Amino acid sequence: MQDSTYSSEILQYIPFFYVIWSDDLLTASEIDVVQNAIDADNSLSEKSRAQLFTWLNTNNPPANSELKKWKRTISNSSVKLVESETYPLTSLSQKIVCHYKEECPFNDQLKHIEIQLGIQPNHYNHLFDVEVVHKSTSDFYSADAIDTILKGKHSTVVDNFRKTLTEPIFKWEVHRDKEKFRETVLNQVKFLAKKGYGAMAYPEAYGGTGDMEGYAYMFENMMFADGSLSIKFGVQFGLFGGSIQKLGTKKHHDQYLTKTGKTELLGCFAMTETGHGSNVRGIKTTATYNKATDEIVIHTPGKNDNKEYIGNALQSKMATVFAQLIVEGKNEGVHAILVPLRNKEHELLPGVTVEDNGYKLGLNGVDNGKIWFDQVAVPRENLLNKYGDIKEDGSYYSEIKNPNKRFFTMLGTLVGGRICVARAGLGGAKFALAIAIKHALKRRQFNDSVKIQEDLLMDYPTHQLRLTPSVASAYVYHVTLDKMMQLYCDPSEPDKRKVETQVAGLKSIITWYANDTIQECREACGGKGYLLENRIADLKGDVDIFTTFEGDNTVLLLLAAKGVLSDFKSEFNSAGFSAVLKILGMQINDKLTTINPIYSNKVDKDHLYNPKFHKHALEYRTRRLTYTLAMRIRDYIKQGVPSYQAFLKVQTHLLALGKAYSNELAYSTFIDFTQDIEDDKNRTLFQKLGTLHALYTIRQDAEWYLEQGYIGGTKSKAIRQRVERLCSELRPHIGVLVDSFGIPEHCMTAPITQ
Amino acid sequence: MQDSTYSSEILQYIPFFYVIWSDDLLTASEIDVVQNAIDADNSLSEKSRAQLFTWLNTNNPPANSELKKWKRTISNSSVKLVESETYPLTSLSQKIVCHYKEECPFNDQLKHIEIQLGIQPNHYNHLFDVEVVHKSTSDFYSADAIDTILKGKHSTVVDNFRKTLTEPIFKWEVHRDKEKFRETVLNQVKFLAKKGYGAMAYPEAYGGTGDMEGYAYMFENMMFADGSLSIKFGVQFGLFGGSIQKLGTKKHHDQYLTKTGKTELLGCFAMTETGHGSNVRGIKTTATYNKATDEIVIHTPGKNDNKEYIGNALQSKMATVFAQLIVEGKNEGVHAILVPLRNKEHELLPGVTVEDNGYKLGLNGVDNGKIWFDQVAVPRENLLNKYGDIKEDGSYYSEIKNPNKRFFTMLGTLVGGRICVARAGLGGAKFALAIAIKHALKRRQFNDSVKIQEDLLMDYPTHQLRLTPSVASAYVYHVTLDKMMQLYCDPSEPDKRKVETQVAGLKSIITWYANDTIQECREACGGKGYLLENRIADLKGDVDIFTTFEGDNTVLLLLAAKGVLSDFKSEFNSAGFSAVLKILGMQINDKLTTINPIYSNKVDKDHLYNPKFHKHALEYRTRRLTYTLAMRIRDYIKQGVPSYQAFLKVQTHLLALGKAYSNELAYSTFIDFTQDIEDDKNRTLFQKLGTLHALYTIRQDAEWYLEQGYIGGTKSKAIRQRVERLCSELRPHIGVLVDSFGIPEHCMTAPITQ
């Protein structure tokens, strides 16, 4: 036993004080925690207590010589730091007192400080120059319990589906030849159909369980097997089957829906045209009703008016074709018609031309193609006639008189697909994060010349900052998309236009998030991430296009922004601009929260971690952008600038609003969700993830908040520091946080995770 | 002829005033331009002049009713706006006066305003409600002239090389099978070798012209043919041949260099190991000198100590192997040794194991593999002995006594490769930009209900903002990399360590820029961008790994930052930390520019467009970050935190410094370059590109500048607006700006550009 010049009362606090002062984040609330613990510590004499208090004064911090003496005291004790202990720092302190004083009391107040400040071994294991018994990850939380919270009411569906994914048919392998790959994926889709998954979202009468929410969850999980599988599945059952289910009537359901769910009928969804990507209302394909023959004639007028990029085009027997419906010489707008493409021998029918789109960056298991129609006649019954019909007498009839409204009602049926695409993107991001983090918990890199073992990649602050906020966001977006699907499926809310606007924005920010995340993961795995065998490369290729299909992200954000501007009442189109502008008049008078200088400089941990602050900040941005946009548009109009041009002039501003609104929506949905988590431990974890996501999001727009004076420079810096700090606090749990995504072990084939 | 209530004197100014007031950017210097023109306009009466002046008062702007009257006057004239005229707005004004007053004077002062304010038809063609004769692009600048400026002294080499790329062997096609693809690329490499391109950077005695700078330019242009070709070429001639040239001595040159240049000897560069990615000094492969046999024995000790990701591994006969050289039982550090891999029949030699890395996200025409050595003996002569040798008597000798210095001297020879990788990334970005912009100048999207024709994609502000800054940056980085290669090749500067640090940072920011740009281009082309036939998909897959190889970007930025911190004098490694810290002492006393509130709120166009402002802002960030980093590290050290841990704690801060330094360097290099452009017209264009790049770059870090108080909120917003404005000013020239990249027409195979 050596002696120490410190009394044991003081000695037990020394590791804590050393950690606290070597860090940069000692804020008022943190000092409070320590002060209160010392106050409540009955083992201390008044003298010791006074001594400890002098070391808590931020205006007069302990001298460097004192700090060095603390450090020597710790190192010379030759005590080991055991990271796996429940309270590693408290235990270390106890052992140090043991060593010097031969008395080993366990102090509850120290434990209290350790918990309250969230001090983790990875914060201080480098500091003491003592031997460290490492633990790459903590088991404080249970991955199963977290997964259960995420699954919610869909546990059974999801668990069964994950089990199905263990079937040999889903074994991942490198596919280079598109024909073979398409064959494999088609067989997988048929296999799932046989198990009843294809029809899942359809009514019971047609082989399903009407469980659209479960369908979406399953869709996300499919990404763990293969991206092409997800998309092919979505085209067959969601787009083609969904168009029959939602745009057709009973006769169509009876004739086609059961067969579609069983893959006895393969179909595609022919909406987009080469010349008119995002402008569905401007498509050129015509569907002309011929009263003499009682047929509808489908025709592609020009070379570039073909249907483009149609999934399932090579393997389908039938297509839902969107075309300008012309009845009695009048264009009634875009309608959907079922058009047979091929006979039983799989030969193209007369007048139909299909061309393979060829190889793509990803999703080569999906057979995308172009389709031309040359005066192809189909029976009148093939019109999917839920929202518009041709009557027996050959006249057109629709209950929705306004053609714009009719068009957007039909398009509204696509929203489910958008949620699914966002979920698939999220699934891809989760998968990539799990791979990159498992790798980073194994891989060692560089080292201190003193230490024998290289550091784990995951112990680098840059690596933590690169991956941890994305993990937090995955939780937020998971909960948000679940909620959106619930709202979309809620029969008590028949008007889905609000959900449509919300989903438009969320699909954009989430698919962009997915791409950025997958890219970070690729780079975080270095060259290994570039090899197909490690799966991230495929995810990158597959998820890339999610930013474009089911609505180009930029176009969707403009849609979301216009939705916000018109208070969700306009019809999202240029024809509705005047309506938008009328409603703006109301919003302009909206009072904005006055910014208070104390608020904009508040950097206390309690404030920065408070969801009220995050919600306020995110909401403030949406409202402020809405207001300034409305003002700018109004001014343009007053100067005589046509409304179309006025909206063009503020286009980049609209994008910002679309994003701001989506960010606000995602966070508030998540926070509402966390309040219902029953056990404290997991609720606290979820809230911490929410805080990291929120601060990271605010930080992305920090320059705007600073410009507005909503936050001051000091607060902006404090937010950045808190983001880094939270990443490091979550470091011990990062393994569990990705295990909780519930990716089946047999899908985790990447050699770098082994 | 109708009459107008305005006099012809006033009338001629009305289109200008309408454009000016419908815009948001009327700043003091812009008012000055108009005021001076009116002052100098002899055609005006005093009364008219006074009237016009009242309409220039920003404190009391013309009423909206006045603006609407102006607009009516213009629309009612039924004059056409012809975008292709030299001074379209002046001509329009003239024609309006013609229409109302039957007199048609051309007013030089109006022309002067049009030029000075940089007003482009795309700013105002939507405003007037008159018929517009569109022109998708302007021919004010010549693509050839700009290309010539970019090529500089390398014109002949580049032009010849571009001609070579027209050979049928370089015809691009989809490759899915790696074996066939590798064969194709190998044949292309051999073809180039035959033409003398392989040996280009070698001395004349070995078949070259010693033109490393031209080599780098050619390397960039190779990306227009195929990414795998660039990389395979770089491995064979740059890495393998370069290691012989730079680490070997005359005996090696005589025996191998000519053969390598002609591809009679195919070789690979075996440095990286599976277990030790970026930590070259920690590699485990050993090269043990056996005095008895006078041989060096190469050995891979553990399963994960194999050479990893070695390009050309499957097709090579020989490898430059990096290993710990052990002589007389002492480890002399990492050295390079030539090790034969295969015999003439292409069978592996005893003790050598090679495994294919398999399929990758991109670059599948490059044969990457893993290599293990089991006690493989090679003659002592195979040691590349320029910096360290084993003498006849079996003892080790090096002129560089310090092992760290020796190691980094050897590694310094890699810098040329880093410049080439950055250039290849830049080539990929240019190619993607050219494709996306050519597409956006053809593709139409949506429309106003009034207009018959949909707008060109390139006319959308969001589209301009998405692509134009990247075009500007391509110019800046082109010039920067050219200059870096020039410095690297300059024999009058033998100490390349400063260039090394600079290149480390530039390689990182430029390869990240390339990836971001290619991704933007992919999305900007929608689904079409996803098809392999349109080339962007391959570029994305190929360029992705550039962020990782030849030094991981994160690691390189840390290197650059440490270089800055140590005033380019440290040895970039942990062993040198103490040296770094000593030098920091000097920098801490460095006086920082005091920020002046007038400066931080200056939003005038002249100021915001002034390179002095940009340089000051970029330099300020580097210096400020250096200072605060130094202070933080010093404080940690004073508290007893070990230096390795201190650097770990500031890691994210170091990344920021590395980027800041690189941004500053790129811009200042570019500005120096522009000053030497002889003709005013092109110099002005280059400077405008520089301004857009600089403002965009400053804007990326706006939150930091705001936190520091370097810029105020108003200035930050003004910078954002200026970025958008510059994008729109460059809109008419965007076609020429990508044509100037000199991408040979026969490489531009993407159907969407046709």
PDB file of N, CA and C in Angstrom, chain B residues 418-448:
ATOM      1  N   ARG B 418      -2.033  10.588 -55.670  1.00  0.00           N
ATOM      2  CA  ARG B 418      -3.184  11.274 -55.049  1.00  0.00           C
ATOM      3  C   ARG B 418      -3.705  12.384 -55.936  1.00  0.00           C
ATOM      4  N   ILE B 419      -2.780  13.121 -56.559  1.00  0.00           N
ATOM      5  CA  ILE B 419      -3.232  14.190 -57.463  1.00  0.00           C
ATOM      6  C   ILE B 419      -3.999  13.555 -58.617  1.00  0.00           C
ATOM      7  N   CYS B 420      -3.474  12.442 -59.130  1.00  0.00           N
ATOM      8  CA  CYS B 420      -4.140  11.790 -60.266  1.00  0.00           C
ATOM      9  C   CYS B 420      -5.528  11.294 -59.886  1.00  0.00           C
ATOM     10  N   VAL B 421      -5.670  10.735 -58.692  1.00  0.00           N
ATOM     11  CA  VAL B 421      -6.989  10.258 -58.270  1.00  0.00           C
ATOM     12  C   VAL B 421      -7.967  11.431 -58.170  1.00  0.00           C
ATOM     13  N   ALA B 422      -7.509  12.525 -57.619  1.00  0.00           N
ATOM     14  CA  ALA B 422      -8.374  13.700 -57.525  1.00  0.00           C
ATOM     15  C   ALA B 422      -8.770  14.179 -58.922  1.00  0.00           C
ATOM     16  N   ARG B 423      -7.795  14.142 -59.831  1.00  0.00           N
ATOM     17  CA  ARG B 423      -8.094  14.566 -61.210  1.00  0.00           C
ATOM     18  C   ARG B 423      -9.077  13.623 -61.872  1.00  0.00           C
ATOM     19  N   ALA B 424      -8.923  12.334 -61.623  1.00  0.00           N
ATOM     20  CA  ALA B 424      -9.864  11.379 -62.202  1.00  0.00           C
ATOM     21  C   ALA B 424     -11.263  11.646 -61.642  1.00  0.00           C
ATOM     22  N   GLY B 425     -11.345  11.923 -60.338  1.00  0.00           N
ATOM     23  CA  GLY B 425     -12.643  12.263 -59.738  1.00  0.00           C
ATOM     24  C   GLY B 425     -13.223  13.495 -60.404  1.00  0.00           C
ATOM     25  N   LEU B 426     -12.375  14.479 -60.596  1.00  0.00           N
ATOM     26  CA  LEU B 426     -12.804  15.706 -61.258  1.00  0.00           C
ATOM     27  C   LEU B 426     -13.298  15.409 -62.671  1.00  0.00           C
ATOM     28  N   GLY B 427     -12.573  14.550 -63.380  1.00  0.00           N
ATOM     29  CA  GLY B 427     -12.998  14.158 -64.728  1.00  0.00           C
ATOM     30  C   GLY B 427     -14.379  13.518 -64.702  1.00  0.00           C
ATOM     31  N   GLY B 428     -14.613  12.665 -63.696  1.00  0.00           N
ATOM     32  CA  GLY B 428     -15.917  12.040 -63.551  1.00  0.00           C
ATOM     33  C   GLY B 428     -17.004  13.077 -63.310  1.00  0.00           C
ATOM     34  N   ALA B 429     -16.702  14.047 -62.455  1.00  0.00           N
ATOM     35  CA  ALA B 429     -17.682  15.100 -62.151  1.00  0.00           C
ATOM     36  C   ALA B 429     -17.987  15.926 -63.397  1.00  0.00           C
ATOM     37  N   LYS B 430     -16.948  16.269 -64.144  1.00  0.00           N
ATOM     38  CA  LYS B 430     -17.152  17.057 -65.374  1.00  0.00           C
ATOM     39  C   LYS B 430     -18.033  16.291 -66.356  1.00  0.00           C
ATOM     40  N   PHE B 431     -17.749  15.011 -66.487  1.00  0.00           N
ATOM     41  CA  PHE B 431     -18.493  14.176 -67.426  1.00  0.00           C
ATOM     42  C   PHE B 431     -19.973  14.132 -67.020  1.00  0.00           C
ATOM     43  N   ALA B 432     -20.216  13.890 -65.739  1.00  0.00           N
ATOM     44  CA  ALA B 432     -21.599  13.819 -65.253  1.00  0.00           C
ATOM     45  C   ALA B 432     -22.302  15.167 -65.435  1.00  0.00           C
ATOM     46  N   LEU B 433     -21.599  16.250 -65.155  1.00  0.00           N
ATOM     47  CA  LEU B 433     -22.191  17.584 -65.319  1.00  0.00           C
ATOM     48  C   LEU B 433     -22.552  17.837 -66.779  1.00  0.00           C
ATOM     49  N   ALA B 434     -21.646  17.454 -67.673  1.00  0.00           N
ATOM     50  CA  ALA B 434     -21.912  17.684 -69.093  1.00  0.00           C
ATOM     51  C   ALA B 434     -23.160  16.916 -69.525  1.00  0.00           C
ATOM     52  N   ILE B 435     -23.298  15.674 -69.045  1.00  0.00           N
ATOM     53  CA  ILE B 435     -24.457  14.861 -69.422  1.00  0.00           C
ATOM     54  C   ILE B 435     -25.735  15.477 -68.842  1.00  0.00           C
ATOM     55  N   ALA B 436     -25.699  15.794 -67.560  1.00  0.00           N
ATOM     56  CA  ALA B 436     -26.906  16.315 -66.902  1.00  0.00           C
ATOM     57  C   ALA B 436     -27.325  17.652 -67.499  1.00  0.00           C
ATOM     58  N   ILE B 437     -26.355  18.480 -67.832  1.00  0.00           N
ATOM     59  CA  ILE B 437     -26.699  19.814 -68.339  1.00  0.00           C
ATOM     60  C   ILE B 437     -27.162  19.744 -69.791  1.00  0.00           C
ATOM     61  N   LYS B 438     -26.536  18.903 -70.586  1.00  0.00           N
ATOM     62  CA  LYS B 438     -27.019  18.738 -71.964  1.00  0.00           C
ATOM     63  C   LYS B 438     -28.463  18.221 -71.941  1.00  0.00           C
ATOM     64  N   HIS B 439     -28.717  17.313 -71.017  1.00  0.00           N
ATOM     65  CA  HIS B 439     -30.080  16.792 -70.869  1.00  0.00           C
ATOM     66  C   HIS B 439     -31.045  17.909 -70.449  1.00  0.00           C
ATOM     67  N   ALA B 440     -30.622  18.701 -69.482  1.00  0.00           N
ATOM     68  CA  ALA B 440     -31.500  19.754 -68.951  1.00  0.00           C
ATOM     69  C   ALA B 440     -31.729  20.871 -69.965  1.00  0.00           C
ATOM     70  N   LEU B 441     -30.889  20.932 -70.981  1.00  0.00           N
ATOM     71  CA  LEU B 441     -31.088  21.936 -72.030  1.00  0.00           C
ATOM     72  C   LEU B 441     -31.990  21.400 -73.156  1.00  0.00           C
ATOM     73  N   LYS B 442     -32.429  20.137 -73.009  1.00  0.00           N
ATOM     74  CA  LYS B 442     -33.337  19.558 -74.004  1.00  0.00           C
ATOM     75  C   LYS B 442     -34.683  19.206 -73.379  1.00  0.00           C
ATOM     76  N   ARG B 443     -34.619  18.736 -72.157  1.00  0.00           N
ATOM     77  CA  ARG B 443     -35.794  18.178 -71.519  1.00  0.00           C
ATOM     78  C   ARG B 443     -36.746  19.273 -71.014  1.00  0.00           C
ATOM     79  N   ARG B 444     -38.023  19.118 -71.304  1.00  0.00           N
ATOM     80  CA  ARG B 444     -39.028  20.083 -70.840  1.00  0.00           C
ATOM     81  C   ARG B 444     -39.901  19.452 -69.770  1.00  0.00           C
ATOM     82  N   GLN B 445     -40.413  20.276 -68.915  1.00  0.00           N
ATOM     83  CA  GLN B 445     -41.125  19.784 -67.746  1.00  0.00           C
ATOM     84  C   GLN B 445     -42.224  20.741 -67.353  1.00  0.00           C
ATOM     85  N   PHE B 446     -43.397  20.233 -67.080  1.00  0.00           N
ATOM     86  CA  PHE B 446     -44.538  21.033 -66.627  1.00  0.00           C
ATOM     87  C   PHE B 446     -44.756  22.243 -67.529  1.00  0.00           C
ATOM     88  N   ASN B 447     -45.651  23.053 -67.161  1.00  0.00           N
ATOM     89  CA  ASN B 447     -45.771  24.353 -67.794  1.00  0.00           C
ATOM     90  C   ASN B 447     -46.855  25.198 -67.156  1.00  0.00           C
ATOM     91  N   ASP B 448     -46.791  26.408 -67.519  1.00  0.00           N
ATOM     92  CA  ASP B 448     -47.802  27.380 -67.189  1.00  0.00           C
ATOM     93  C   ASP B 448     -49.030  26.998 -68.025  1.00  0.00           C
TER      94      ASP B 448
END
